[in-house]
Coordinates of C-alpha atoms in Angstrom, one line a residue:
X19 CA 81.7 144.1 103.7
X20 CA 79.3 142.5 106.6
X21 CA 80.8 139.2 108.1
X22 CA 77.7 137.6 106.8
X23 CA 79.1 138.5 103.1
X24 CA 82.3 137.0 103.9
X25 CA 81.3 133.8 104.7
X26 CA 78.4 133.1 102.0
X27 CA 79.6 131.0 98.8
X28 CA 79.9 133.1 95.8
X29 CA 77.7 132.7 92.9
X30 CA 79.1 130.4 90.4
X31 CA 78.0 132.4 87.1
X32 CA 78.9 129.3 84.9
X33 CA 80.7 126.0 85.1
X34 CA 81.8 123.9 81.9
X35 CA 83.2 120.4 82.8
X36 CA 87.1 120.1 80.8
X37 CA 87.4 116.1 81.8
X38 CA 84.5 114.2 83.5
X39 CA 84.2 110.5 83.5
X40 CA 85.2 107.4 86.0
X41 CA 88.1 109.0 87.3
X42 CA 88.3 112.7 87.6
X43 CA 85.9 115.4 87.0
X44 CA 87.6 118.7 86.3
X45 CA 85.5 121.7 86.0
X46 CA 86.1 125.6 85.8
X47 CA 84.0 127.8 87.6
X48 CA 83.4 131.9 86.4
X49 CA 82.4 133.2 89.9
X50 CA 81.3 136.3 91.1
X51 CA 82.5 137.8 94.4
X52 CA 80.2 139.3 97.3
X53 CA 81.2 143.0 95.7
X54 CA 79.9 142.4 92.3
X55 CA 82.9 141.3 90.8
X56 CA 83.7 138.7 88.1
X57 CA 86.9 136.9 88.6
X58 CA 89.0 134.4 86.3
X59 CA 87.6 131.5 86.0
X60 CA 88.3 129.1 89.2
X61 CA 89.8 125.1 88.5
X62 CA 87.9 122.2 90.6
X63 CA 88.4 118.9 90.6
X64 CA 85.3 116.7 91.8
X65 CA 86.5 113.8 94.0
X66 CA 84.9 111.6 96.5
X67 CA 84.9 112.1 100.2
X68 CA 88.9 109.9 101.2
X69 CA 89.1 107.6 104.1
X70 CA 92.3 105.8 105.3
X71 CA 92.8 104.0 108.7
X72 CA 95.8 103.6 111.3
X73 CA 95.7 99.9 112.1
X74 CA 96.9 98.7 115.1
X75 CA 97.1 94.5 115.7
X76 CA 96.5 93.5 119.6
X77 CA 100.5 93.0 119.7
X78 CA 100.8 97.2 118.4
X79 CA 102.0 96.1 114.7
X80 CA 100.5 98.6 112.6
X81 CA 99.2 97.4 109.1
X82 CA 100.8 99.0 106.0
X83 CA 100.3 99.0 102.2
X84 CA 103.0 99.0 99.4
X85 CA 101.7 99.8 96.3
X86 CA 103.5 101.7 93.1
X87 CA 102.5 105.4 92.7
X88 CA 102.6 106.0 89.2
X89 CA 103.0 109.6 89.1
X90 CA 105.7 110.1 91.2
X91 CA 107.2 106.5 89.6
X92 CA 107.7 104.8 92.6
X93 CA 106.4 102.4 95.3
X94 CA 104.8 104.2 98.3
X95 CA 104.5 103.0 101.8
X96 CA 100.6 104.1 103.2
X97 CA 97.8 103.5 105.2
X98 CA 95.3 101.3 103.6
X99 CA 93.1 103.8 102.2
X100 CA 90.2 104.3 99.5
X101 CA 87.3 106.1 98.1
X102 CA 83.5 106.8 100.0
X103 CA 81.5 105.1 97.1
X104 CA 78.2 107.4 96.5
X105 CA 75.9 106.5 99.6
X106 CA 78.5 104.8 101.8
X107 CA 79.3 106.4 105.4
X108 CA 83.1 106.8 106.2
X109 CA 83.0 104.1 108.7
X110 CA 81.9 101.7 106.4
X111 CA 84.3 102.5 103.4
X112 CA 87.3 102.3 105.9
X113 CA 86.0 99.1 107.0
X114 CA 85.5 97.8 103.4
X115 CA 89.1 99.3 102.1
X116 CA 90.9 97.8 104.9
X117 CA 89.7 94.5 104.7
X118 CA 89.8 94.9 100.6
X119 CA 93.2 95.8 100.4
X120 CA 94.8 93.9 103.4
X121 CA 92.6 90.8 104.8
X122 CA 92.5 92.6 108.0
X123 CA 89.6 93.7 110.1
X124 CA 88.7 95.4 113.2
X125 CA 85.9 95.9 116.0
X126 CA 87.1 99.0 117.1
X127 CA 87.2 101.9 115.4
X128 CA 88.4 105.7 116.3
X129 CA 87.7 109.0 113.8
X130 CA 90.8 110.6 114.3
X131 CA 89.7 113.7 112.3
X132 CA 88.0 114.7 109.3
X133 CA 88.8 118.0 107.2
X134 CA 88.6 119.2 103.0
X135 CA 91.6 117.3 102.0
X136 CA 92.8 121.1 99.3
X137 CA 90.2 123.4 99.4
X138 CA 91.6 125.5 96.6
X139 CA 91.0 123.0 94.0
X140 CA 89.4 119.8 95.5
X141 CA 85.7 119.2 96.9
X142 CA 86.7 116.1 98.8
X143 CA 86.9 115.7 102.8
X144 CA 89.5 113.0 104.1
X145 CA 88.0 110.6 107.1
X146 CA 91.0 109.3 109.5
X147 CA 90.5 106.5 111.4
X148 CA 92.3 104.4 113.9
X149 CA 91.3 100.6 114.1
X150 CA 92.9 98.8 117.1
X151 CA 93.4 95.1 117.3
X152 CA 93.2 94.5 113.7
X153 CA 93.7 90.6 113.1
X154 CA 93.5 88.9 109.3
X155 CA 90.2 87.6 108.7
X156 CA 91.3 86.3 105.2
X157 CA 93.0 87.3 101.6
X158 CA 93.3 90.2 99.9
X159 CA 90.5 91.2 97.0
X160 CA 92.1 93.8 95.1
X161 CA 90.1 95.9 92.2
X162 CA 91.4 95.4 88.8
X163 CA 94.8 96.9 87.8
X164 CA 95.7 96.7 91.8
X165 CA 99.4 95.3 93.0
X166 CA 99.1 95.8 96.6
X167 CA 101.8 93.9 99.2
X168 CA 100.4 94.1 103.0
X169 CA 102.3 93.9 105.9
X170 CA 102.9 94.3 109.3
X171 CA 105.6 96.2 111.3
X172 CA 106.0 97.1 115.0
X173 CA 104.6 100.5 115.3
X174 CA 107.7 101.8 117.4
X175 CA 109.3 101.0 113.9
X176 CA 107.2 102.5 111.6
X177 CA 107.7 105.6 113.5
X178 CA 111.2 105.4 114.0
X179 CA 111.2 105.2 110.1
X180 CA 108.8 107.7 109.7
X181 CA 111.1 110.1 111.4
X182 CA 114.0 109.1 109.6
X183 CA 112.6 109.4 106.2
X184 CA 112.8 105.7 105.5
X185 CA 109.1 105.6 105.1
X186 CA 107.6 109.2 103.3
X187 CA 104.0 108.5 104.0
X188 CA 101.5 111.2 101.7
X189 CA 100.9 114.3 103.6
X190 CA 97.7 113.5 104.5
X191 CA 98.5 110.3 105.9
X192 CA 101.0 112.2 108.2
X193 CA 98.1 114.4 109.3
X194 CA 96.4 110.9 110.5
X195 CA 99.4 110.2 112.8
X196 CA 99.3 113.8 113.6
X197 CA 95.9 113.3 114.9
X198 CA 96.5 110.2 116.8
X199 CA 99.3 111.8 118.7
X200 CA 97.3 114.4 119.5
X201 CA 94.6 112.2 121.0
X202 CA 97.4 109.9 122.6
X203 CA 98.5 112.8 124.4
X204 CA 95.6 114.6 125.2
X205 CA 92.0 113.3 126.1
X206 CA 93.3 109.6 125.4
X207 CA 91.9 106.9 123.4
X208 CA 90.2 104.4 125.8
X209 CA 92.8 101.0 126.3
X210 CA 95.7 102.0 124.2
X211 CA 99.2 103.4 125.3
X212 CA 101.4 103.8 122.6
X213 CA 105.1 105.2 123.3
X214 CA 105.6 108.3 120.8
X215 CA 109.2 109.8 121.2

């Protein structure tokens, strides 16, 4: 098979939605491979594009969310984080989650890295971003059916408890860390130093 076969989509010989409304949009795709083949039909799940931000106060207090997950029955320590609304760049739906969910806002702003957030089943990218000093600008405005307590703690801390396993951030939230250590320690970000053990 040429390269050029290898990296073309396949053709999607019929799709037929199983759930699709406000929430979640679950389809199964029949597909057909470069060779002619018809496989199994394929689960997807239709999401928007994720953003979530590492906020950083002019003190180096990052800004966290606690908020009660209920499918794993518990309340979950995260970035503040959120949906791309149809239209909206990343940039902007970071900007509008953080101050949504926390008061907080920012004039500085970092992508720390974008990728498909599980390609075997999801359509959706994840946008990270790092927002340094982050001050409170005013309250919270939640969406409906939201309990969210925001809060500040010294970022040596949150790592320290990060490490520990006192705070079990989401996967993809630890890639975001992973990404700002990797910046941190490579090309920089301009005007922060921030000890990572």
């Amino acid at each position: 098979m040429a390269d050029s076969d290898r990296k073309r989509p396949w053709q999607v010989l019929q799709s037929t939605y199983a759930v699709a409304d406000e929430w979640l949009r679950l389809r199964s795709d029949v597909l057909q491979s470069p060779d002619g083949r018809t496989l199994p039909p394929s689960p997807v799940i239709e999401h928007p594009d994720w953003v979530d931000v590492i906020a950083l106060t002019a003190d180096l207090n990052i800004v966290l969310v606690d908020q009660y997950r209920h499918s794993v029955r518990s309340v979950r320590t995260e970035f503040p984080a959120g949906t791309v609304d149809d239209g909206e760049e990343p940039l902007v739906a970071v900007q509008r989650e953080l101050l949504e969910e926390t008061g907080y806002a920012s004039d500085e702003w970092h992508l720390l890295g974008t990728a498909p957030v599980y390609p075997p089943l999801q359509t959706n990218r994840i946008y990270s971003f790092l927002a340094l000093n982050a001050r409170r600008i005013g309250s919270q405005a939640l969406d409906d059916g939201e309990v969210i307590h925001a809060y500040e703690l010294p970022f040596t801390e949150f790592i320290d408890k990060v490490q520990s396993g006192a705070i079990e951030l989401p996967a993809l939230q630890l890639a975001g860390l992973w990404w700002l250590q990797a910046q941190l320690t490579g090309r920089g970000v301009p005007g922060i130093s921030i000890p990572f053990p």
